[in-house]
CSV table of N, CA, C and O in Angstrom, one decimal:
chain,number,residue,atom,x,y,z
A,27,GLN,N,0.7,-0.9,0.2
A,27,GLN,CA,0.0,0.0,0.5
A,27,GLN,C,0.5,1.0,0.0
A,27,GLN,O,2.0,1.5,0.9
A,28,VAL,N,0.7,2.0,-1.2
A,28,VAL,CA,1.4,3.3,-1.2
A,28,VAL,C,1.1,4.6,-0.2
A,28,VAL,O,-0.2,4.7,0.4
A,29,GLN,N,2.0,4.7,1.0
A,29,GLN,CA,1.6,5.6,1.7
A,29,GLN,C,3.1,6.9,1.4
A,29,GLN,O,4.0,6.7,1.3
A,30,LEU,N,2.6,7.9,1.8
A,30,LEU,CA,3.7,9.0,2.3
A,30,LEU,C,2.5,10.1,3.3
A,30,LEU,O,1.8,10.4,3.6
A,31,VAL,N,3.4,10.2,4.1
A,31,VAL,CA,3.3,10.8,5.1
A,31,VAL,C,4.3,12.4,5.4
A,31,VAL,O,5.9,12.2,6.1
A,32,GLU,N,3.7,13.4,5.6
A,32,GLU,CA,4.8,14.9,5.8
A,32,GLU,C,4.7,14.8,7.4
A,32,GLU,O,3.9,14.9,7.7
A,33,SER,N,5.8,16.0,7.7
A,33,SER,CA,5.9,16.5,8.6
A,33,SER,C,7.1,17.6,8.7
A,33,SER,O,7.7,17.6,7.6
A,34,GLY,N,6.8,18.4,9.8
A,34,GLY,CA,7.9,19.4,9.8
A,34,GLY,C,7.8,20.7,9.3
A,34,GLY,O,8.5,21.6,9.8
A,35,GLY,N,5.9,20.7,9.1
A,35,GLY,CA,6.1,22.0,9.0
A,35,GLY,C,5.6,23.5,10.4
A,35,GLY,O,5.8,22.5,11.7
A,36,GLY,N,5.1,23.9,10.7
A,36,GLY,CA,5.2,24.9,12.0
A,36,GLY,C,5.4,26.4,11.7
A,36,GLY,O,4.7,26.7,10.8
A,37,LEU,N,5.1,26.7,12.5
A,37,LEU,CA,4.9,28.7,12.5
A,37,LEU,C,6.5,28.8,12.7
A,37,LEU,O,7.1,29.0,13.5
A,38,VAL,N,7.0,30.1,11.9
A,38,VAL,CA,8.2,30.6,11.7
A,38,VAL,C,8.3,31.7,10.9
A,38,VAL,O,7.0,32.3,10.4
A,39,ARG,N,9.2,32.8,11.6
A,39,ARG,CA,9.4,33.8,11.3
A,39,ARG,C,9.7,34.4,9.6
A,39,ARG,O,10.3,33.1,9.4
A,40,PRO,N,9.2,35.2,9.5
A,40,PRO,CA,10.0,35.7,7.7
A,40,PRO,C,11.5,35.5,7.7
A,40,PRO,O,12.5,36.0,8.4
A,41,GLY,N,12.0,34.8,7.0
A,41,GLY,CA,13.5,34.7,6.9
A,41,GLY,C,13.9,33.6,7.5
A,41,GLY,O,15.2,33.6,7.4
A,42,GLY,N,13.3,32.9,7.8
A,42,GLY,CA,13.4,32.0,9.0
A,42,GLY,C,13.5,30.3,8.2
A,42,GLY,O,13.2,31.0,6.8
A,43,SER,N,13.6,29.5,9.1
A,43,SER,CA,14.1,28.5,7.9
A,43,SER,C,13.2,27.2,8.3
A,43,SER,O,13.1,27.1,9.5
A,44,LEU,N,12.7,26.2,7.5
A,44,LEU,CA,11.5,24.7,7.7
A,44,LEU,C,11.9,23.5,7.3
A,44,LEU,O,12.6,24.1,6.0
A,45,ARG,N,12.2,22.8,7.6
A,45,ARG,CA,12.7,21.0,6.5
A,45,ARG,C,11.7,20.2,6.8
A,45,ARG,O,11.4,19.9,7.6
A,46,LEU,N,10.7,20.2,5.4
A,46,LEU,CA,9.7,19.2,5.7
A,46,LEU,C,10.4,17.8,4.9
A,46,LEU,O,11.3,17.7,4.7
A,47,SER,N,9.4,16.8,5.7
A,47,SER,CA,9.6,15.7,5.2
A,47,SER,C,8.8,14.9,4.4
A,47,SER,O,7.5,15.0,5.5
A,48,CYS,N,8.9,14.0,3.6
A,48,CYS,CA,7.9,13.4,3.3
A,48,CYS,C,8.4,11.6,3.3
A,48,CYS,O,9.2,11.8,2.7
A,49,THR,N,7.7,10.8,4.4
A,49,THR,CA,8.3,9.4,4.3
A,49,THR,C,7.2,8.6,3.6
A,49,THR,O,6.5,8.5,3.8
A,50,THR,N,8.1,8.2,2.7
A,50,THR,CA,7.0,7.2,2.1
A,50,THR,C,7.3,5.4,2.3
A,50,THR,O,8.1,5.1,3.1
A,51,SER,N,6.1,5.0,1.7
A,51,SER,CA,6.4,3.3,2.1
A,51,SER,C,5.5,2.4,1.1
A,51,SER,O,4.6,3.4,0.2
A,52,GLY,N,5.7,1.8,0.4
A,52,GLY,CA,4.9,0.6,-0.6
A,52,GLY,C,5.4,0.7,-1.4
A,52,GLY,O,5.1,-0.2,-2.5
A,53,PHE,N,6.2,1.4,-2.3
A,53,PHE,CA,6.7,1.1,-3.4
A,53,PHE,C,8.8,1.8,-3.2
A,53,PHE,O,9.0,2.1,-2.2
A,54,ILE,N,8.9,1.8,-4.5
A,54,ILE,CA,10.6,2.0,-4.5
A,54,ILE,C,10.9,3.4,-4.8
A,54,ILE,O,10.6,3.4,-6.2
A,55,LEU,N,11.3,3.9,-3.9
A,55,LEU,CA,10.9,5.4,-3.8
A,55,LEU,C,12.1,5.8,-5.3
A,55,LEU,O,11.6,6.4,-5.8
A,56,GLY,N,13.1,5.1,-5.7
A,56,GLY,CA,13.7,5.8,-6.6
A,56,GLY,C,13.2,5.8,-8.3
A,56,GLY,O,13.6,6.4,-9.1
A,57,GLU,N,12.2,5.5,-8.4
A,57,GLU,CA,11.7,4.4,-9.7
A,57,GLU,C,10.0,5.5,-10.0
A,57,GLU,O,9.8,5.5,-10.7
A,58,TYR,N,9.8,6.3,-9.2
A,58,TYR,CA,9.0,7.5,-9.0
A,58,TYR,C,9.4,9.2,-9.1
A,58,TYR,O,9.7,9.2,-7.9
A,59,ASP,N,8.4,10.0,-9.5
A,59,ASP,CA,8.7,11.1,-9.9
A,59,ASP,C,7.7,11.8,-8.5
A,59,ASP,O,6.9,11.5,-8.2
A,60,VAL,N,8.6,12.2,-7.6
A,60,VAL,CA,8.0,12.9,-6.1
A,60,VAL,C,8.1,14.1,-6.5
A,60,VAL,O,8.9,15.0,-6.1
A,61,GLY,N,7.3,14.8,-6.1
A,61,GLY,CA,7.4,16.3,-6.0
A,61,GLY,C,6.3,16.7,-4.8
A,61,GLY,O,5.8,16.3,-3.7
A,62,TRP,N,6.7,18.4,-4.4
A,62,TRP,CA,6.0,19.0,-3.4
A,62,TRP,C,4.9,20.4,-4.3
A,62,TRP,O,5.4,20.7,-5.0
A,63,PHE,N,4.1,20.1,-3.8
A,63,PHE,CA,2.7,21.0,-3.8
A,63,PHE,C,2.5,21.7,-2.6
A,63,PHE,O,2.8,21.4,-1.2
A,64,ARG,N,1.5,23.0,-2.9
A,64,ARG,CA,1.3,24.0,-1.8
A,64,ARG,C,-0.3,24.4,-2.2
A,64,ARG,O,0.2,24.6,-3.4
A,65,GLN,N,-0.7,24.4,-1.5
A,65,GLN,CA,-2.0,25.1,-1.7
A,65,GLN,C,-2.6,26.2,-0.1
A,65,GLN,O,-2.5,26.0,0.8
A,66,ALA,N,-2.7,27.6,-0.5
A,66,ALA,CA,-2.9,28.9,0.4
A,66,ALA,C,-4.3,28.8,0.6
A,66,ALA,O,-5.0,28.7,-0.8
A,67,PRO,N,-4.7,29.3,1.3
A,67,PRO,CA,-6.3,29.5,1.5
A,67,PRO,C,-7.0,30.3,0.6
A,67,PRO,O,-6.0,31.8,0.0
A,68,GLY,N,-7.7,30.0,-0.1
A,68,GLY,CA,-9.1,30.8,-1.2
A,68,GLY,C,-7.8,31.2,-2.4
A,68,GLY,O,-8.1,31.6,-3.9
A,69,LYS,N,-6.6,29.8,-2.9
A,69,LYS,CA,-6.0,29.9,-4.0
A,69,LYS,C,-5.9,28.1,-4.2
A,69,LYS,O,-6.5,27.4,-3.9
A,70,GLU,N,-5.7,28.4,-5.5
A,70,GLU,CA,-5.1,26.8,-6.5
A,70,GLU,C,-4.3,26.2,-5.8
A,70,GLU,O,-3.4,27.3,-5.1
A,71,ARG,N,-4.1,24.9,-5.7
A,71,ARG,CA,-2.8,24.0,-5.3
A,71,ARG,C,-1.4,24.1,-6.7
A,71,ARG,O,-2.1,24.4,-7.5
A,72,GLU,N,-0.2,24.7,-6.3
A,72,GLU,CA,0.1,24.5,-7.1
A,72,GLU,C,1.6,23.9,-6.9
A,72,GLU,O,2.2,23.5,-5.2
A,73,GLY,N,2.4,23.9,-8.3
A,73,GLY,CA,3.8,23.2,-7.8
A,73,GLY,C,4.8,23.8,-7.1
A,73,GLY,O,5.0,25.5,-7.2
A,74,VAL,N,5.4,23.1,-6.6
A,74,VAL,CA,7.0,23.9,-5.6
A,74,VAL,C,8.1,23.4,-5.9
A,74,VAL,O,9.1,24.4,-6.7
A,75,SER,N,8.0,22.0,-5.9
A,75,SER,CA,9.4,21.1,-6.3
A,75,SER,C,9.3,20.3,-6.6
A,75,SER,O,7.9,19.2,-6.4
A,76,CYS,N,9.7,19.3,-7.5
A,76,CYS,CA,9.6,17.6,-8.1
A,76,CYS,C,11.4,17.2,-8.1
A,76,CYS,O,12.2,17.9,-8.9
A,77,PHE,N,11.2,16.0,-7.5
A,77,PHE,CA,12.8,15.3,-7.9
A,77,PHE,C,12.4,14.2,-8.9
A,77,PHE,O,11.7,13.5,-8.6
A,78,SER,N,12.8,13.9,-9.8
A,78,SER,CA,12.7,13.4,-11.0
A,78,SER,C,13.3,11.9,-10.7
A,78,SER,O,14.7,11.5,-10.3
A,79,SER,N,12.4,11.1,-11.3
A,79,SER,CA,13.2,9.2,-10.7
A,79,SER,C,14.1,9.4,-11.9
A,79,SER,O,15.1,7.8,-12.2
A,80,THR,N,13.9,10.0,-13.3
A,80,THR,CA,15.2,9.8,-14.6
A,80,THR,C,16.2,10.8,-14.3
A,80,THR,O,16.2,12.3,-14.6
A,81,GLY,N,17.5,10.2,-13.9
A,81,GLY,CA,18.8,11.2,-13.9
A,81,GLY,C,18.8,11.9,-12.9
A,81,GLY,O,19.7,12.7,-12.9
A,82,GLY,N,18.1,12.1,-11.7
A,82,GLY,CA,18.2,12.5,-10.4
A,82,GLY,C,17.7,14.5,-10.7
A,82,GLY,O,18.5,14.7,-9.9
A,83,ASN,N,17.0,14.6,-11.7
A,83,ASN,CA,17.0,16.3,-12.0
A,83,ASN,C,15.7,16.6,-10.9
A,83,ASN,O,14.7,15.7,-10.7
A,84,VAL,N,15.9,18.0,-10.9
A,84,VAL,CA,15.3,18.4,-9.8
A,84,VAL,C,14.9,19.9,-10.1
A,84,VAL,O,15.5,20.7,-11.9
A,85,TYR,N,12.9,20.4,-10.3
A,85,TYR,CA,12.7,21.3,-10.6
A,85,TYR,C,12.1,22.0,-10.0
A,85,TYR,O,11.6,21.4,-8.4
A,86,TYR,N,12.1,23.0,-9.6
A,86,TYR,CA,11.7,23.9,-8.7
A,86,TYR,C,10.8,25.6,-9.7
A,86,TYR,O,11.3,25.8,-10.9
A,87,SER,N,9.4,25.9,-8.9
A,87,SER,CA,8.7,27.2,-9.1
A,87,SER,C,9.4,28.0,-9.0
A,87,SER,O,10.8,28.2,-8.1
A,88,ASP,N,9.2,29.2,-9.8
A,88,ASP,CA,9.9,30.5,-10.1
A,88,ASP,C,10.1,31.0,-8.6
A,88,ASP,O,11.0,31.9,-8.2
A,89,SER,N,9.0,31.2,-7.7
A,89,SER,CA,8.7,31.9,-6.6
A,89,SER,C,9.7,31.1,-5.5
A,89,SER,O,9.5,31.5,-4.5
A,90,VAL,N,10.2,30.4,-5.9
A,90,VAL,CA,11.1,29.8,-4.3
A,90,VAL,C,12.3,28.9,-4.7
A,90,VAL,O,13.2,28.6,-4.1
A,91,LYS,N,12.7,29.2,-6.4
A,91,LYS,CA,14.0,28.7,-7.0
A,91,LYS,C,14.9,30.1,-6.2
A,91,LYS,O,14.8,31.0,-6.2
A,92,GLY,N,16.2,29.2,-5.6
A,92,GLY,CA,17.2,29.9,-5.1
A,92,GLY,C,16.7,29.6,-3.4
A,92,GLY,O,17.8,29.8,-2.3
A,93,ARG,N,16.0,29.5,-3.3
A,93,ARG,CA,15.4,29.6,-1.7
A,93,ARG,C,15.2,27.9,-1.2
A,93,ARG,O,15.7,27.9,0.1
A,94,PHE,N,14.7,27.2,-2.1
A,94,PHE,CA,14.3,25.8,-1.8
A,94,PHE,C,15.2,24.8,-2.3
A,94,PHE,O,15.8,24.9,-3.2
A,95,THR,N,15.3,23.7,-1.3
A,95,THR,CA,16.5,22.7,-2.0
A,95,THR,C,15.3,21.4,-1.2
A,95,THR,O,14.6,21.3,-0.5
A,96,ILE,N,14.8,20.4,-3.1
A,96,ILE,CA,14.2,19.2,-2.8
A,96,ILE,C,15.2,18.5,-3.0
A,96,ILE,O,16.6,18.5,-3.4
A,97,SER,N,15.8,17.2,-1.9
A,97,SER,CA,16.6,16.6,-1.5
A,97,SER,C,15.7,14.8,-1.8
A,97,SER,O,14.7,14.6,-0.9
A,98,ARG,N,16.3,13.5,-1.7
A,98,ARG,CA,15.8,12.5,-1.5
A,98,ARG,C,16.7,11.5,-1.0
A,98,ARG,O,18.0,11.3,-1.2
A,99,ASP,N,16.7,10.3,0.2
A,99,ASP,CA,17.6,9.3,0.3
A,99,ASP,C,16.7,8.1,0.2
A,99,ASP,O,15.6,7.7,0.6
A,100,ASN,N,17.2,7.2,-0.7
A,100,ASN,CA,16.3,6.6,-1.1
A,100,ASN,C,16.2,5.2,-0.5
A,100,ASN,O,15.8,4.4,-0.4
A,101,HIS,N,17.3,5.0,0.2
A,101,HIS,CA,17.7,3.7,1.5
A,101,HIS,C,16.2,4.2,2.7
A,101,HIS,O,16.0,3.4,3.0
A,102,LYS,N,16.1,5.8,3.1
A,102,LYS,CA,15.7,5.6,4.3
A,102,LYS,C,13.5,6.4,3.4
A,102,LYS,O,13.1,6.0,4.3
A,103,GLY,N,13.8,6.0,2.2
A,103,GLY,CA,12.6,6.4,1.6
A,103,GLY,C,11.8,7.7,2.3
A,103,GLY,O,10.3,7.6,2.6
A,104,THR,N,12.7,8.1,2.0
A,104,THR,CA,12.7,10.3,2.6
A,104,THR,C,12.6,10.7,1.5
A,104,THR,O,13.4,11.1,1.1
A,105,VAL,N,11.7,12.3,0.8
A,105,VAL,CA,11.8,12.9,0.1
A,105,VAL,C,12.0,14.7,1.5
A,105,VAL,O,11.1,14.2,1.8
A,106,TYR,N,12.9,15.4,1.1
A,106,TYR,CA,12.9,16.6,1.9
A,106,TYR,C,12.8,17.6,1.7
A,106,TYR,O,13.0,17.9,-0.1
A,107,LEU,N,12.3,18.8,1.9
A,107,LEU,CA,12.2,20.1,1.2
A,107,LEU,C,12.7,21.0,2.0
A,107,LEU,O,12.2,21.3,3.1
A,108,GLN,N,14.4,21.6,2.0
A,108,GLN,CA,14.6,23.1,3.5
A,108,GLN,C,13.9,23.8,2.4
A,108,GLN,O,14.0,24.1,1.4
A,109,MET,N,14.0,25.0,2.8
A,109,MET,CA,13.2,25.6,2.9
A,109,MET,C,13.6,27.1,3.8
A,109,MET,O,13.6,27.2,4.9
A,110,ASN,N,14.2,28.0,3.1
A,110,ASN,CA,15.2,28.6,3.5
A,110,ASN,C,14.8,30.5,3.4
A,110,ASN,O,13.9,30.3,2.0
A,111,SER,N,14.7,31.1,3.9
A,111,SER,CA,14.7,32.5,3.7
A,111,SER,C,12.9,33.1,3.0
A,111,SER,O,12.7,33.3,2.3
A,112,LEU,N,12.4,31.9,4.0
A,112,LEU,CA,10.6,31.9,4.0
A,112,LEU,C,10.4,32.9,4.0
A,112,LEU,O,10.2,34.3,4.5
A,113,LYS,N,9.0,33.6,3.4
A,113,LYS,CA,8.0,34.8,3.0
A,113,LYS,C,6.8,34.6,3.7
A,113,LYS,O,6.4,33.3,3.6
A,114,PRO,N,5.8,35.0,4.2
A,114,PRO,CA,4.3,35.3,4.0
A,114,PRO,C,4.0,34.8,3.6
A,114,PRO,O,2.7,33.6,3.4
A,115,GLU,N,3.9,35.0,2.1
A,115,GLU,CA,3.5,34.3,1.1
A,115,GLU,C,3.8,33.1,0.9
A,115,GLU,O,3.1,32.2,-0.3
A,116,ASP,N,4.8,32.5,1.9
A,116,ASP,CA,5.1,31.2,1.2
A,116,ASP,C,3.7,30.0,2.2
A,116,ASP,O,4.1,28.7,2.2
A,117,THR,N,3.0,30.9,3.0
A,117,THR,CA,2.3,30.3,4.4
A,117,THR,C,1.0,29.6,3.3
A,117,THR,O,0.7,30.0,2.2
A,118,ALA,N,1.3,28.1,3.6
A,118,ALA,CA,0.7,27.5,2.6
A,118,ALA,C,0.7,25.7,3.4
A,118,ALA,O,0.8,25.5,4.1
A,119,VAL,N,-0.6,24.8,2.9
A,119,VAL,CA,-0.5,23.5,3.2
A,119,VAL,C,0.4,23.0,2.3
A,119,VAL,O,0.1,23.0,1.1
A,120,TYR,N,1.3,21.9,2.3
A,120,TYR,CA,1.9,21.5,1.9
A,120,TYR,C,2.2,19.8,1.7
A,120,TYR,O,1.4,19.3,2.5
A,121,TYR,N,2.0,19.6,0.5
A,121,TYR,CA,1.6,18.3,0.1
A,121,TYR,C,2.7,17.9,-0.3
A,121,TYR,O,3.5,18.0,-1.6
A,122,CYS,N,2.9,16.5,-0.3
A,122,CYS,CA,4.1,15.5,-1.2
A,122,CYS,C,2.8,14.2,-1.8
A,122,CYS,O,2.2,14.4,-1.7
A,123,ALA,N,3.7,14.8,-3.3
A,123,ALA,CA,3.2,13.8,-4.0
A,123,ALA,C,4.0,12.8,-4.7
A,123,ALA,O,4.8,13.3,-5.5
A,124,ARG,N,3.1,11.8,-4.8
A,124,ARG,CA,4.2,10.7,-6.0
A,124,ARG,C,3.2,10.4,-7.5
A,124,ARG,O,2.2,9.7,-7.2
A,125,HIS,N,4.1,10.5,-8.4
A,125,HIS,CA,3.8,9.9,-9.7
A,125,HIS,C,2.7,8.8,-9.8
A,125,HIS,O,3.6,7.9,-9.0
A,126,LEU,N,1.6,8.2,-10.3
A,126,LEU,CA,1.5,7.2,-10.3
A,126,LEU,C,2.1,6.1,-11.5
A,126,LEU,O,2.5,5.3,-11.0
A,127,THR,N,3.4,6.7,-11.9
A,127,THR,CA,3.4,5.9,-13.0
A,127,THR,C,4.9,5.8,-12.9
A,127,THR,O,5.2,6.9,-13.0
A,128,ARG,N,5.5,4.8,-13.0
A,128,ARG,CA,6.8,4.5,-12.9
A,128,ARG,C,7.5,5.2,-14.2
A,128,ARG,O,7.4,5.2,-15.2
A,129,TRP,N,8.5,5.6,-13.6
A,129,TRP,CA,9.7,6.5,-14.4
A,129,TRP,C,8.7,7.9,-15.6
A,129,TRP,O,9.3,7.6,-16.7
A,130,SER,N,7.5,7.8,-14.5
A,130,SER,CA,7.2,9.0,-15.7
A,130,SER,C,7.5,10.2,-16.2
A,130,SER,O,6.9,10.5,-17.2
A,131,GLN,N,8.7,10.5,-15.8
A,131,GLN,CA,9.0,11.8,-16.9
A,131,GLN,C,8.0,12.8,-16.4
A,131,GLN,O,7.6,13.7,-17.9
A,132,SER,N,7.8,12.9,-15.4
A,132,SER,CA,6.1,14.5,-15.0
A,132,SER,C,6.8,15.0,-14.2
A,132,SER,O,5.8,15.7,-14.0
A,133,CYS,N,8.4,15.7,-14.1
A,133,CYS,CA,8.7,16.7,-13.0
A,133,CYS,C,8.6,18.0,-13.3
A,133,CYS,O,8.5,18.5,-12.2
A,134,GLU,N,8.8,18.0,-14.8
A,134,GLU,CA,8.9,19.0,-15.3
A,134,GLU,C,7.7,20.2,-15.2
A,134,GLU,O,6.5,20.0,-14.9
A,135,PRO,N,7.8,21.2,-14.5
A,135,PRO,CA,6.9,22.4,-14.2
A,135,PRO,C,5.4,22.4,-14.8
A,135,PRO,O,4.6,22.5,-14.6
A,136,ARG,N,5.9,22.1,-16.1
A,136,ARG,CA,4.3,22.3,-17.0
A,136,ARG,C,3.7,20.6,-16.6
A,136,ARG,O,2.9,20.9,-17.8
A,137,SER,N,4.2,20.2,-16.6
A,137,SER,CA,3.7,18.8,-16.4
A,137,SER,C,2.9,19.0,-14.9
A,137,SER,O,2.0,18.1,-14.4
A,138,TRP,N,3.1,19.8,-13.9
A,138,TRP,CA,2.1,19.9,-12.4
A,138,TRP,C,1.1,19.5,-12.5
A,138,TRP,O,0.4,19.1,-11.6
A,139,SER,N,0.2,20.8,-13.5
A,139,SER,CA,-1.3,20.9,-13.4
A,139,SER,C,-1.9,19.2,-13.6
A,139,SER,O,-2.8,19.3,-13.7
A,140,ARG,N,-1.2,18.6,-14.0
A,140,ARG,CA,-1.7,16.9,-14.3
A,140,ARG,C,-1.5,16.3,-13.7
A,140,ARG,O,-2.0,15.1,-13.1
A,141,TRP,N,-1.0,16.6,-12.1
A,141,TRP,CA,-0.3,15.4,-11.2
A,141,TRP,C,-1.4,15.6,-10.5
A,141,TRP,O,-1.8,14.5,-9.4
A,142,GLY,N,-3.2,16.2,-10.5
A,142,GLY,CA,-4.4,16.4,-9.8
A,142,GLY,C,-4.9,14.5,-9.4
A,142,GLY,O,-5.5,14.0,-8.5
A,143,GLU,N,-5.0,14.0,-10.5
A,143,GLU,CA,-5.2,12.7,-10.4
A,143,GLU,C,-4.8,11.9,-11.2
A,143,GLU,O,-5.3,10.7,-11.1
A,144,SER,N,-3.0,12.2,-11.2
A,144,SER,CA,-2.4,11.1,-11.6
A,144,SER,C,-1.2,10.9,-10.3
A,144,SER,O,0.1,10.5,-10.8
A,145,ALA,N,-1.7,10.9,-9.4
A,145,ALA,CA,-0.3,10.6,-8.3
A,145,ALA,C,-1.0,10.3,-7.2
A,145,ALA,O,-2.7,10.7,-6.8
A,146,TYR,N,-0.5,10.2,-6.1
A,146,TYR,CA,-0.9,10.0,-4.7
A,146,TYR,C,-0.1,11.0,-3.5
A,146,TYR,O,0.6,11.2,-3.9
A,147,TRP,N,-1.1,11.3,-2.7
A,147,TRP,CA,-1.1,12.0,-2.5
A,147,TRP,C,-1.2,12.3,-0.9
A,147,TRP,O,-1.9,11.2,-0.5
A,148,GLY,N,0.3,12.8,-0.2
A,148,GLY,CA,-0.1,12.6,1.4
A,148,GLY,C,-1.3,13.4,1.9
A,148,GLY,O,-2.0,14.3,1.6
A,149,GLN,N,-1.0,13.5,3.0
A,149,GLN,CA,-2.0,15.1,4.0
A,149,GLN,C,-2.2,15.9,4.2
A,149,GLN,O,-3.1,16.4,3.8
A,150,GLY,N,-0.8,16.7,3.7
A,150,GLY,CA,-0.1,17.4,4.3
A,150,GLY,C,0.3,18.2,5.2
A,150,GLY,O,-0.1,17.1,6.6
A,151,THR,N,1.0,19.6,5.1
A,151,THR,CA,1.1,20.0,6.5
A,151,THR,C,1.4,21.4,6.4
A,151,THR,O,1.5,21.9,5.5
A,152,GLN,N,1.0,22.1,7.7
A,152,GLN,CA,0.9,23.3,7.5
A,152,GLN,C,2.3,24.2,8.0
A,152,GLN,O,3.0,23.7,9.1
A,153,VAL,N,2.9,24.7,6.8
A,153,VAL,CA,3.8,25.9,6.8
A,153,VAL,C,3.1,27.2,7.4
A,153,VAL,O,2.5,28.0,6.0
A,154,THR,N,3.5,28.2,8.3
A,154,THR,CA,3.0,29.4,8.2
A,154,THR,C,4.3,30.3,8.9
A,154,THR,O,5.0,30.4,9.8
A,155,VAL,N,4.5,31.5,7.6
A,155,VAL,CA,5.1,32.5,7.6
A,155,VAL,C,4.8,33.8,8.7
A,155,VAL,O,3.6,34.4,8.0
A,156,SER,N,5.0,33.8,9.5
A,156,SER,CA,4.1,35.1,10.5
A,156,SER,C,5.4,35.7,11.5
A,156,SER,O,5.9,35.1,12.1
A,157,SER,N,5.1,37.0,11.7
A,157,SER,CA,6.2,37.7,12.8
A,157,SER,C,4.7,37.9,13.4
A,157,SER,O,5.7,38.3,14.6
């Protein structure tokens, strides 16, 4: 059974840092694209970052590039999102998702809008950036 469990969210001041973790089980992590998405109140869900199953390529949205870093530990079955220089506009529920298809090559930002029905999703973790 595929499971993804996010953790590490919380309240942080602007300029601060958080590291989110996505603990996975039920599949071989290295064989699937895994992404981080977020949804702020009143807004649509948006892609943040993705770790590709092919070539280890990583992708970021323009809004987080240079501040966030995605990484993966296949042995532990965990995907991380290190978030630095956090801004109030980063406030959202952050979700981890695994694409349904092995070796899907769906990690580029132009593919993120199609992940809604093409992925397993975690339950989300709240990140609040406020002074």
